[in-house]
Coordinates of C-alpha atoms in Angstrom, one line a residue:
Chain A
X1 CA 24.4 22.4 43.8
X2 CA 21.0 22.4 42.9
X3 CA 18.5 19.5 42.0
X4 CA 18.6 20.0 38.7
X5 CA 22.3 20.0 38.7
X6 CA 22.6 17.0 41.2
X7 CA 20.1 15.0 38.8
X8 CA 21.9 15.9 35.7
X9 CA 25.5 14.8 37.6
X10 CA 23.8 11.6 38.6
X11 CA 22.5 10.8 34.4
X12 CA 25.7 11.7 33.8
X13 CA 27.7 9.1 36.4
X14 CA 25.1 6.1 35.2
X15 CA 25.9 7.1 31.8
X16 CA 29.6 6.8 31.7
X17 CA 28.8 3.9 34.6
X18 CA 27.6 1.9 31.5
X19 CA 30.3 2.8 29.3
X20 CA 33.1 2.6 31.1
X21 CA 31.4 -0.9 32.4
X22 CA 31.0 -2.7 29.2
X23 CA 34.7 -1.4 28.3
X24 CA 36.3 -3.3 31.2
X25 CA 34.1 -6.2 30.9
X26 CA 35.0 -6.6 26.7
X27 CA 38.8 -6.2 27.9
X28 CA 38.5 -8.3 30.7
X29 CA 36.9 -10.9 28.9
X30 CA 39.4 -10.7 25.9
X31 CA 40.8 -13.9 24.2
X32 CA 39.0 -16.0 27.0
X33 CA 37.3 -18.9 26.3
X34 CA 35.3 -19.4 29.2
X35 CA 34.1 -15.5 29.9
X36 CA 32.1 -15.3 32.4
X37 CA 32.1 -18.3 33.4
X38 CA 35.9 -17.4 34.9
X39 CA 33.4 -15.2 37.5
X40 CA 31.8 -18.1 39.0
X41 CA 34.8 -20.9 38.9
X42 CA 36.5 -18.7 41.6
X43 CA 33.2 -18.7 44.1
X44 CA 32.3 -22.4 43.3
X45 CA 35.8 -23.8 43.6
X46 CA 35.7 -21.8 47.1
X47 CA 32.5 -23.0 48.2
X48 CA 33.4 -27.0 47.0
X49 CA 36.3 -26.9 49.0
X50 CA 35.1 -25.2 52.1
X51 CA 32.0 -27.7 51.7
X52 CA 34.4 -30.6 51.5
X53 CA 36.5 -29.6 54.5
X54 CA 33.5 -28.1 56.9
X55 CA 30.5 -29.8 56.3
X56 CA 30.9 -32.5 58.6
X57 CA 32.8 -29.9 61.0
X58 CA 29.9 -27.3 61.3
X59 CA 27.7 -28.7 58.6
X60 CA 25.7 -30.5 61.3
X61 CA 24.9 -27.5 63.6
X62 CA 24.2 -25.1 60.5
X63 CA 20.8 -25.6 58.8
X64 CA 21.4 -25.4 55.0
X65 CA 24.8 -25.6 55.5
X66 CA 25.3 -25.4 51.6
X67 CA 23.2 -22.6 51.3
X68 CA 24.9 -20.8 54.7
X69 CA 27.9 -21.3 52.8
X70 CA 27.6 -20.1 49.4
X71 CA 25.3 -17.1 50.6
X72 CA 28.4 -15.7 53.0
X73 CA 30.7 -16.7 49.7
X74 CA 29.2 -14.7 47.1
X75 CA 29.0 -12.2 49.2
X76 CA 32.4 -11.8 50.7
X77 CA 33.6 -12.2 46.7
X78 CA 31.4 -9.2 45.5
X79 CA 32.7 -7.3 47.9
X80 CA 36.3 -8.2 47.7
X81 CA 36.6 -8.0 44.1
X82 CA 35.1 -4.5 44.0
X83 CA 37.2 -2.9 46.9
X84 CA 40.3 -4.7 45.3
X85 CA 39.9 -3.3 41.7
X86 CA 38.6 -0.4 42.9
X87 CA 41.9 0.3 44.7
X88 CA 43.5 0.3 41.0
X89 CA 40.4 2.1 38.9
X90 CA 42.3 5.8 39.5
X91 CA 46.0 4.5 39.1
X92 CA 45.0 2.3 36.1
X93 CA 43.2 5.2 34.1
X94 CA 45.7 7.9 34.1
X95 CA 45.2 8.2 30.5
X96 CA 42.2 9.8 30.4
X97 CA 42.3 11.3 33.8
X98 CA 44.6 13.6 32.0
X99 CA 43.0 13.9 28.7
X100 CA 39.6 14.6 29.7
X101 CA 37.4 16.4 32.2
X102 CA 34.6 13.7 33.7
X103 CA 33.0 12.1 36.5
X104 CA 36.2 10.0 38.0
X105 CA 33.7 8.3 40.5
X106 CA 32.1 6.4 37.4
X107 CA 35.8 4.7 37.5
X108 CA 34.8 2.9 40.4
X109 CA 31.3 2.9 40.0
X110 CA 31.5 1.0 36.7
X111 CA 33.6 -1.7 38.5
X112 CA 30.9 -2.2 40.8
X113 CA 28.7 -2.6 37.7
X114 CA 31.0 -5.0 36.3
X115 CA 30.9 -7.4 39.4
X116 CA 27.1 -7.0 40.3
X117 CA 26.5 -8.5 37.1
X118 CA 28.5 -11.4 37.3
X119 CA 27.0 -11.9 41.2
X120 CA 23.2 -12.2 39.3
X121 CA 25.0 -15.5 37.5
X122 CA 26.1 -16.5 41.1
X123 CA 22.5 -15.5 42.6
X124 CA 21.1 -18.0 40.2
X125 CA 23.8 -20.8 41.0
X126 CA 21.8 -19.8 44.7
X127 CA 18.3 -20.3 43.3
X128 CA 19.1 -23.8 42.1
X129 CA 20.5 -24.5 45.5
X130 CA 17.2 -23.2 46.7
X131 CA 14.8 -25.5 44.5
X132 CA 17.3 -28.4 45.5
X133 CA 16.2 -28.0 49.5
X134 CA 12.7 -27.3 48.6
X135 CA 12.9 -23.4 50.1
X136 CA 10.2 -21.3 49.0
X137 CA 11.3 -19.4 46.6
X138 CA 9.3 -15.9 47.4
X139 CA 12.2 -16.9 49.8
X140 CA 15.2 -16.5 48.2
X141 CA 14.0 -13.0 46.8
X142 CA 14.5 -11.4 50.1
X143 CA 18.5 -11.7 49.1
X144 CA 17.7 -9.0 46.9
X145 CA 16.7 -6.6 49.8
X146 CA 19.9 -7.4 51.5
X147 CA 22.3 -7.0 48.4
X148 CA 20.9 -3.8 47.6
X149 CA 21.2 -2.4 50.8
X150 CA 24.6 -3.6 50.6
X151 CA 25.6 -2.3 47.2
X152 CA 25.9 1.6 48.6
X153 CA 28.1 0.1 51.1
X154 CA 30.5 -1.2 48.9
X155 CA 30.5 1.7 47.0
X156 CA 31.2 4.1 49.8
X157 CA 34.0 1.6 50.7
X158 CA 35.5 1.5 47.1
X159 CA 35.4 5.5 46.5
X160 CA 37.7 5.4 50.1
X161 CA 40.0 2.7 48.4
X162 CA 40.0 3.9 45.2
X163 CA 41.0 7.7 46.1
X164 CA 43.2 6.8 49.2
X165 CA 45.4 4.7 47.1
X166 CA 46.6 7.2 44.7
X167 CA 47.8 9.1 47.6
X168 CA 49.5 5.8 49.4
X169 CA 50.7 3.2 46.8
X170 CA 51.2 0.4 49.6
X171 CA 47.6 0.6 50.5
X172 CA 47.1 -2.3 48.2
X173 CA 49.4 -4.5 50.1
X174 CA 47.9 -3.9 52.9
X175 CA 44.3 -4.7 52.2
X176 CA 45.4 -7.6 50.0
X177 CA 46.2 -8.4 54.3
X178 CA 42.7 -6.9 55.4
X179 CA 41.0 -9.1 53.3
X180 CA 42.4 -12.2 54.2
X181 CA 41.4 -11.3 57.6
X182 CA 38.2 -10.5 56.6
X183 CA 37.7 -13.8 55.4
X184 CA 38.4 -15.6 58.6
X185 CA 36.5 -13.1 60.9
X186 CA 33.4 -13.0 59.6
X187 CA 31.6 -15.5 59.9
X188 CA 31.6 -17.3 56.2
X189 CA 31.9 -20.9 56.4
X190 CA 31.9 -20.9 60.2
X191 CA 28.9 -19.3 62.9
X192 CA 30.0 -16.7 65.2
X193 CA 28.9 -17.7 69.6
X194 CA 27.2 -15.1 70.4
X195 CA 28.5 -12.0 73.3
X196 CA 31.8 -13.8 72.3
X197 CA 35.0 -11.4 71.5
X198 CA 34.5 -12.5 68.0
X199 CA 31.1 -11.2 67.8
X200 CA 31.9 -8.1 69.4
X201 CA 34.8 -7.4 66.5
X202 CA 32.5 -8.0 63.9
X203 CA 29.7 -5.7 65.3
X204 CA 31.9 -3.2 63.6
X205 CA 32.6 -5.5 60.3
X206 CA 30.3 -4.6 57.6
X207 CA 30.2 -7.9 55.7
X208 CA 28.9 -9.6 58.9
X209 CA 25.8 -7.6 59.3
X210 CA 24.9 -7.9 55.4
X211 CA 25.7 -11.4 55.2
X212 CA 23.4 -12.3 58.4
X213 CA 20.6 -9.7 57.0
X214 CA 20.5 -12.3 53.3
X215 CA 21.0 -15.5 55.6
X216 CA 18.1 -14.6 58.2
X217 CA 15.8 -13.2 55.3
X218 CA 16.6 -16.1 52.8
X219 CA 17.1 -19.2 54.9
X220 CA 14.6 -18.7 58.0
X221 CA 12.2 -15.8 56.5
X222 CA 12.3 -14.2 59.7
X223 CA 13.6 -10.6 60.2
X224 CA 17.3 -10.8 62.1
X225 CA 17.7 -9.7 65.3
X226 CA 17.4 -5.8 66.0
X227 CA 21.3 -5.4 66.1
X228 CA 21.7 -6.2 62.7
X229 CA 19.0 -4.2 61.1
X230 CA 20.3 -1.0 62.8
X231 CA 24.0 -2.0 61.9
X232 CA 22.9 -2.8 58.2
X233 CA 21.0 0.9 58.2
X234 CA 23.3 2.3 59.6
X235 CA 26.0 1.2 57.3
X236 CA 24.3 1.7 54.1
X237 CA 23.5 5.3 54.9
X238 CA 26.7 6.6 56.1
X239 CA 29.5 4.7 54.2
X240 CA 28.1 5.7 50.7
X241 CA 28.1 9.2 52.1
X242 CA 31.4 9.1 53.8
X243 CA 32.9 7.5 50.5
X244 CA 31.4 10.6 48.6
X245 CA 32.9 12.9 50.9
X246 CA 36.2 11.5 51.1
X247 CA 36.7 11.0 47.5
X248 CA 35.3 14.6 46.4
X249 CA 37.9 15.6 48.5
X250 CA 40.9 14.1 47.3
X251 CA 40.1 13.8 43.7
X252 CA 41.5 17.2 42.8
X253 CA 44.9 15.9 43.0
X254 CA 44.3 12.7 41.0
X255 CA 45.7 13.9 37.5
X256 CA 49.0 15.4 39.2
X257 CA 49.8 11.9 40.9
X258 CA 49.3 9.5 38.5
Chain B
X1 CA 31.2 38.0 24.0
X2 CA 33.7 36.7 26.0
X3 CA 33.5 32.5 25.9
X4 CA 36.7 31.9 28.3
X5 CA 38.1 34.1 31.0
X6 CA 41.1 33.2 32.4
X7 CA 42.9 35.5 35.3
X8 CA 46.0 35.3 37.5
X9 CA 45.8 31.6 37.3
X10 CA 48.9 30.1 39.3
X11 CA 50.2 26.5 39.5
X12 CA 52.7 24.7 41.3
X13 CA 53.7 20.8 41.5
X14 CA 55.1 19.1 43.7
X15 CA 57.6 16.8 41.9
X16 CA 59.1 15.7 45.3
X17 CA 55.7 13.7 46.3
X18 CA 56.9 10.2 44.4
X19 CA 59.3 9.1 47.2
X20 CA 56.8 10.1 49.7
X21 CA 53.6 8.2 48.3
X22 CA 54.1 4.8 50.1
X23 CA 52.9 4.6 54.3
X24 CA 56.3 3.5 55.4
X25 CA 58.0 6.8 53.4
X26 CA 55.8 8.8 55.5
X27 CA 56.2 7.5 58.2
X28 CA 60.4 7.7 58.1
X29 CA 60.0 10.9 56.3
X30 CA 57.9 12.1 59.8
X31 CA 59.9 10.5 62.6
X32 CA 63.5 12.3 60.3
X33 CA 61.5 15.6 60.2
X34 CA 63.1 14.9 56.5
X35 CA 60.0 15.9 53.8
X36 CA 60.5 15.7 50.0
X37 CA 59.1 18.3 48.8
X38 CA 60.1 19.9 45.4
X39 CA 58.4 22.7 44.3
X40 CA 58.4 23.6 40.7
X41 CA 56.4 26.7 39.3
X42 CA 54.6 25.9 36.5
X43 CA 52.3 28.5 35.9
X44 CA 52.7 32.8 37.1
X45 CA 49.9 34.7 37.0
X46 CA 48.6 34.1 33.7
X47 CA 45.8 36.1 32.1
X48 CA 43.9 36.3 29.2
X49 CA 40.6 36.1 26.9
X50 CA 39.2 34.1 24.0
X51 CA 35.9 35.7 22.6
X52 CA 33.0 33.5 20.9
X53 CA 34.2 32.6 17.8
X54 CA 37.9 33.6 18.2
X55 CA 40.7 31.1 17.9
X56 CA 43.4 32.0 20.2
X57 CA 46.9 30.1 19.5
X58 CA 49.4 29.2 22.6
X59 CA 52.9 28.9 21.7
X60 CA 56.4 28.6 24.1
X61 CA 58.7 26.1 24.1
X62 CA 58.4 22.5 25.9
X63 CA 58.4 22.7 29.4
X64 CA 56.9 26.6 29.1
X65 CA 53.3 24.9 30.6
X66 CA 51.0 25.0 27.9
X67 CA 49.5 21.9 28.4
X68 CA 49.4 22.4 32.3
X69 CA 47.3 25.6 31.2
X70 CA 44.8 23.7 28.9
X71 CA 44.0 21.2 32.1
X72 CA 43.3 23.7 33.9
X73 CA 41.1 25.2 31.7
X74 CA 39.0 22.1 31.1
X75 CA 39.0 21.2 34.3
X76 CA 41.5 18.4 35.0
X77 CA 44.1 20.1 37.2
X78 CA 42.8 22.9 40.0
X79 CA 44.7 26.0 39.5
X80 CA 46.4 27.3 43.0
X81 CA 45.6 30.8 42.4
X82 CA 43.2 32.5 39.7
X83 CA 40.3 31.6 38.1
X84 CA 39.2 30.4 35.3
X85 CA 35.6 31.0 33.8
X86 CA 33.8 29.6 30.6
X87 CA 30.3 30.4 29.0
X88 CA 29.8 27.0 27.1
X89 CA 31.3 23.0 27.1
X90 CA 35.0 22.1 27.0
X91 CA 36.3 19.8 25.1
X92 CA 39.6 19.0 25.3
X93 CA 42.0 16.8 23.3
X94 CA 45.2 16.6 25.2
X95 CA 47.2 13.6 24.4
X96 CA 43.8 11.8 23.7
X97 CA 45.6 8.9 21.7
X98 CA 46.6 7.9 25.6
X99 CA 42.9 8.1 26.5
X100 CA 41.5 5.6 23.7
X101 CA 41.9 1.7 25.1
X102 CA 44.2 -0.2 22.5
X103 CA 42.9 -3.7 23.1
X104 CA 39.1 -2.5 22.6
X105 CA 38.0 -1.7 19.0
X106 CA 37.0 1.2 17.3
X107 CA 33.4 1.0 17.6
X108 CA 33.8 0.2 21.2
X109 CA 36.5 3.4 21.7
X110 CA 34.3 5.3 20.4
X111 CA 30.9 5.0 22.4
X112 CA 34.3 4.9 25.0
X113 CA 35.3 8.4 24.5
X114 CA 32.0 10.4 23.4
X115 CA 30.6 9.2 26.9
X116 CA 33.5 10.6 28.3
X117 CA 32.9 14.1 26.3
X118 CA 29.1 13.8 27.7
X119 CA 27.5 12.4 24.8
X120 CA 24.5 9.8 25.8
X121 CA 25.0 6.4 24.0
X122 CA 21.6 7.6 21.7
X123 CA 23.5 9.8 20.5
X124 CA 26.7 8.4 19.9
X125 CA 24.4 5.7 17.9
X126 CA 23.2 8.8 15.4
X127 CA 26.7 10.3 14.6
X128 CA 28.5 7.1 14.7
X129 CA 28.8 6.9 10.8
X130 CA 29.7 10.4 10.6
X131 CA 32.7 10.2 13.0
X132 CA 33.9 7.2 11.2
X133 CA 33.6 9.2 8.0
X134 CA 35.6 12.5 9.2
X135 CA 38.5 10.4 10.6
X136 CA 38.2 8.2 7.0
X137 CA 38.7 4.5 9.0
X138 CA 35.6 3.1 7.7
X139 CA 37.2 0.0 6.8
X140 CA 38.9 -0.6 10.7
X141 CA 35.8 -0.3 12.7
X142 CA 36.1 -3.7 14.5
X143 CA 39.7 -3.8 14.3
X144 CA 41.7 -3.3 17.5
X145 CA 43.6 0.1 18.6
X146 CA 46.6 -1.6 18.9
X147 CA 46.9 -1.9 15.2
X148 CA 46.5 1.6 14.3
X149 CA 49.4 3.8 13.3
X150 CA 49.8 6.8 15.7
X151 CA 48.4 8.6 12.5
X152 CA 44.9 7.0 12.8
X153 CA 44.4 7.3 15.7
X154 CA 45.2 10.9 15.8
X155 CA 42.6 10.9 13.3
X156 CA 39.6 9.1 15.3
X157 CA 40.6 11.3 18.4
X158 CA 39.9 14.1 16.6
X159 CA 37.0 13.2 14.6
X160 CA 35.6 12.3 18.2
X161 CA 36.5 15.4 19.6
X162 CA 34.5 17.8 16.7
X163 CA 31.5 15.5 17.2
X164 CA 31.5 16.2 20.6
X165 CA 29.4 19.1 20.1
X166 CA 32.3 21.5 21.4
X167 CA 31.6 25.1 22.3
X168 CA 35.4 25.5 23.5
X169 CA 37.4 23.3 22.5
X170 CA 41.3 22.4 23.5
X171 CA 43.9 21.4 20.8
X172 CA 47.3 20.3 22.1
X173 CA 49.9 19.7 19.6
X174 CA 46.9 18.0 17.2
X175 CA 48.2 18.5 14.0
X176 CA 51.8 17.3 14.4
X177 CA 51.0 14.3 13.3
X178 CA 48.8 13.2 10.3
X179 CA 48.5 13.2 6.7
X180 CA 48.7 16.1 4.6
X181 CA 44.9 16.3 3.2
X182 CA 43.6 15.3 6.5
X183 CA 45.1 18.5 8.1
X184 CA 43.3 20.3 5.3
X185 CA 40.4 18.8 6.1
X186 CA 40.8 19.3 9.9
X187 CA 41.4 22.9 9.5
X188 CA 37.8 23.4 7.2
X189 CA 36.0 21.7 9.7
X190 CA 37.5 23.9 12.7
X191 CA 36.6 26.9 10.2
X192 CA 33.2 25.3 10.6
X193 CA 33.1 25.3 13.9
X194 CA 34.6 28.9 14.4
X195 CA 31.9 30.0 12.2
X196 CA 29.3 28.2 14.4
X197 CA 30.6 30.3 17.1
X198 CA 33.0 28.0 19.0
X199 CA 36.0 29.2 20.5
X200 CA 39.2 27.6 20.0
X201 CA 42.4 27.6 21.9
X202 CA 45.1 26.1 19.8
X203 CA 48.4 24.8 20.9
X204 CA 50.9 24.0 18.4
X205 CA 54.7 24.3 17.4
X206 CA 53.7 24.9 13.5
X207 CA 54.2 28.8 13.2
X208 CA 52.7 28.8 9.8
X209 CA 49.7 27.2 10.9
X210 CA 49.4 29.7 13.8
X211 CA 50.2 32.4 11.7
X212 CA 47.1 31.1 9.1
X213 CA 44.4 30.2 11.7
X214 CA 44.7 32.0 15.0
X215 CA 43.0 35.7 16.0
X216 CA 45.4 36.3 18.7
X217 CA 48.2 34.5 20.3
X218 CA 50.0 34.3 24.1
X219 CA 53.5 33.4 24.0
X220 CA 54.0 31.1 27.6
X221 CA 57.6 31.8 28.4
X222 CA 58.7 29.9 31.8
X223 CA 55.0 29.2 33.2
X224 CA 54.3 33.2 32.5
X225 CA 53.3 35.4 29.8
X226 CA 55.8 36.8 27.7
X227 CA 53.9 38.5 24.8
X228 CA 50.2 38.4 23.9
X229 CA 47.7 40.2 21.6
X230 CA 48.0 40.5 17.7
X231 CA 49.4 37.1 15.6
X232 CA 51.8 38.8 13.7
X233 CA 53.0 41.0 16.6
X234 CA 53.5 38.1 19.3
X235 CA 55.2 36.4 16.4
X236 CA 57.4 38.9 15.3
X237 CA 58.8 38.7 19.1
X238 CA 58.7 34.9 19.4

């Protein structure tokens, strides 16, 4: 494939990206009172309750503790959400995946669209946090290096979901199980000891390396120890591609299994 | 000039795969050295041409893979054998009423489905009047999909579908449904196109329309070809 080829696939992915986005957020968002609002009850009620159970727990070691908290929760949530629609973006579509010839990774990509969105209404729930303890706020902008770095990861991740599901319908189940003990491993409302076996497991867990990236950046402005940045790098180069590869690969067979 | 080349395309399905698609299936169908595997053939070595401004009608009974064919062609299902090789932009409307989203309006199916077909949302914007227009449902355009008759909505996919700016363009079974002067309509406007140098493959059970519109015709008998070449000749044998 050329460049000019390459560039005119990518126009074309953004395009229907948009389309496709503002589709599923009118449908989503149909007959409901509250809109997008519904995006940030889940999130709040999470962090309210985790703040209400933990704060005296951990709150006292943890600087920011409210900030520590909501930072690993709006996280974790962008990146659930998409993987977990993603998983249904093929399987849902079938329609037009047999009617007409197109991009199918805008499918997922528009999801991700959908839910980065909604995160900017949760990013500014974190900026008001931010005022509240006096935090810089050049500060909190240093989130944005960390979500965009970890955007490509979550879409590598969803292209794998996404395509792998149409070939294994039980692959929902099983994340629906993944994610639950992603929630609990990495270190969300609770800090991780470090060189304990905990730490080791999550050397290998995305989410933890983002989610320390945006709290080192945000909540101490200092750059996060090297094992992070490398992991985070490392991460947001090769799952995007991997996701790309995997899904190119499998998506030939989409319209005769659905 | 040749717009669409198709030669010794093949397909098979497996319609076995549905028992196997869960992890626990697999893994009882490997540890049995049990697999379910089904073949049917849907498509033997078919071959043909449609030139630049040629409309080329597909007949054969249900089942005889006519619509398997037209997905291949545009693109949505990979042929197993055989190739298939066009000169300009596919368009295809194969069960498109599927494709349109019934709780989403009009307007919004519409900027829906041209993106879909590759049209930018600029553009969309321009011709927006004009496809309302064609498919005559200028008085639903905020009203929901789901309370369109089959009829309308027939008529919106098509409307989309000519706006498109098809240079090959894919009809499956389009006019079996519809009002009379519509169809009249429909058929000056694919005149239009023809005349504009767009190539048209044309699937339909209406002889007489076949008979009226198409250059040549291939008779799909089984996933194969039966007859093809001259109208009145493949339909004296169908």
């Amino acid at each position: 494939m050329d460049f000019i080829a390459i560039k005119d696939r990518v126009k074309s992915i953004a395009g229907l990206t948009l389309s496709i986005g503002i589709a599923d957020f009118k449908l989503r968002n149909e007959g409901s009172y509250l809109g997008i609002l519904w995006y940030l009850l889940n999130p709040l009620l999470m962090f309210g309750f985790l703040w209400f159970v933990f704060a005296n727990i951990l709150g006292n070691d943890i600087q920011y503790y409210p900030l520590y908290l909501l930072i690993g929760i709006i996280m974790y949530n962008l990146f659930q959400m998409c993987v977990s629609e993603s998983m249904t973006a093929i399987r849902g579509n079938g329609g037009i995946i047999k009617s007409v010839n197109f991009p199918r990774e805008s499918l997922v990509t528009s999801i991700i669209a959908k839910f980065f969105l909604s995160h900017i209404a949760e990013y500014i729930v974190l900026l008001i946090l931010f005022f509240y303890f006096k935090i810089p706020l050049s500060q909190s902008l240093l989130y944005l290096i960390a979500i965009l770095m970890f955007i490509p990861v979550i879409v590598g991740l969803s292209l794998i979901f996404a395509s792998v599901t149409v070939y294994f319908v039980d692959f929902i189940n099983i994340w629906d199980f993944v994610a639950r003990v992603l929630f609990f491993l990495t270190p969300i409302f609770h800090q991780l000891i470090p060189y304990s076996k905990l730490y080791y497991i999550n050397l290998m867990n995305p989410l933890y390396h983002f989610i320390t990236l945006a709290r080192e950046l945000c909540l101490n402005g200092t750059m996060p120890d090297i094992t992070i940045i490398i992991g985070s790098i490392t991460f947001a180069i090769f799952t995007p591609i991997l996701g790309l590869v995997i899904f190119r690969r499998l998506k030939y067979k989409f319209a005769e299994l659905i | 000039m040749i717009a669409l080349k198709i030669r010794n395309v093949s397909k098979t399905f497996n319609i076995g795969f549905m028992k196997n698609q869960s992890v626990l299936s697999r893994i009882i169908s490997f540890l049995s050295f049990k697999t379910s595997v089904k073949i049917l053939n849907v498509l033997s070595d078919v071959s043909f041409d449609v030139n630049k401004g040629e409309i080329l009608g597909l007949i054969g009974k249900n089942g005889s893979g006519k619509s398997t064919l037209l997905r291949i062609i545009s693109g949505i299902y990979d042929s197993d054998e055989g190739s298939v090789e066009s000169t300009g932009k596919i368009v295809s409307l194969i069960g498109l009423g599927q494709g349109l989203k019934d709780r989403l309006t009009m307007r919004e199916n519409i900027y829906l489905v041209c993106s879909l077909f590759g049209l930018s949302r600029k553009t969309v914007k321009k011709r927006f009047n004009s496809i309302v227009k064609f498919a005559e449902l200028k008085d639903f355009v905020d009203t929901k999909l789901f309370q369109f008759s089959s009829g309308m909505v027939q008529r919106l996919a098509f409307s989309i579908a000519i706006h498109s700016d098809p240079e090959i363009l894919l009809l499956d079974e389009v006019f079996e449904v519809g009002d009379k002067d519509f169809k009249k309509k429909s058929k000056e406007k694919l005149k239009e196109l023809v005349k504009g140098g767009a190539s048209i493959v044309l699937v339909s059970h209406e002889l007489g329309m076949i008979r009226e519109h198409c250059d040549k015709v291939v008779w799909l008998k089984d996933g194969m070809v039966k007859y093809q070449g001259d109208t009145e000749y493949v339909l004296s044998k169908y």
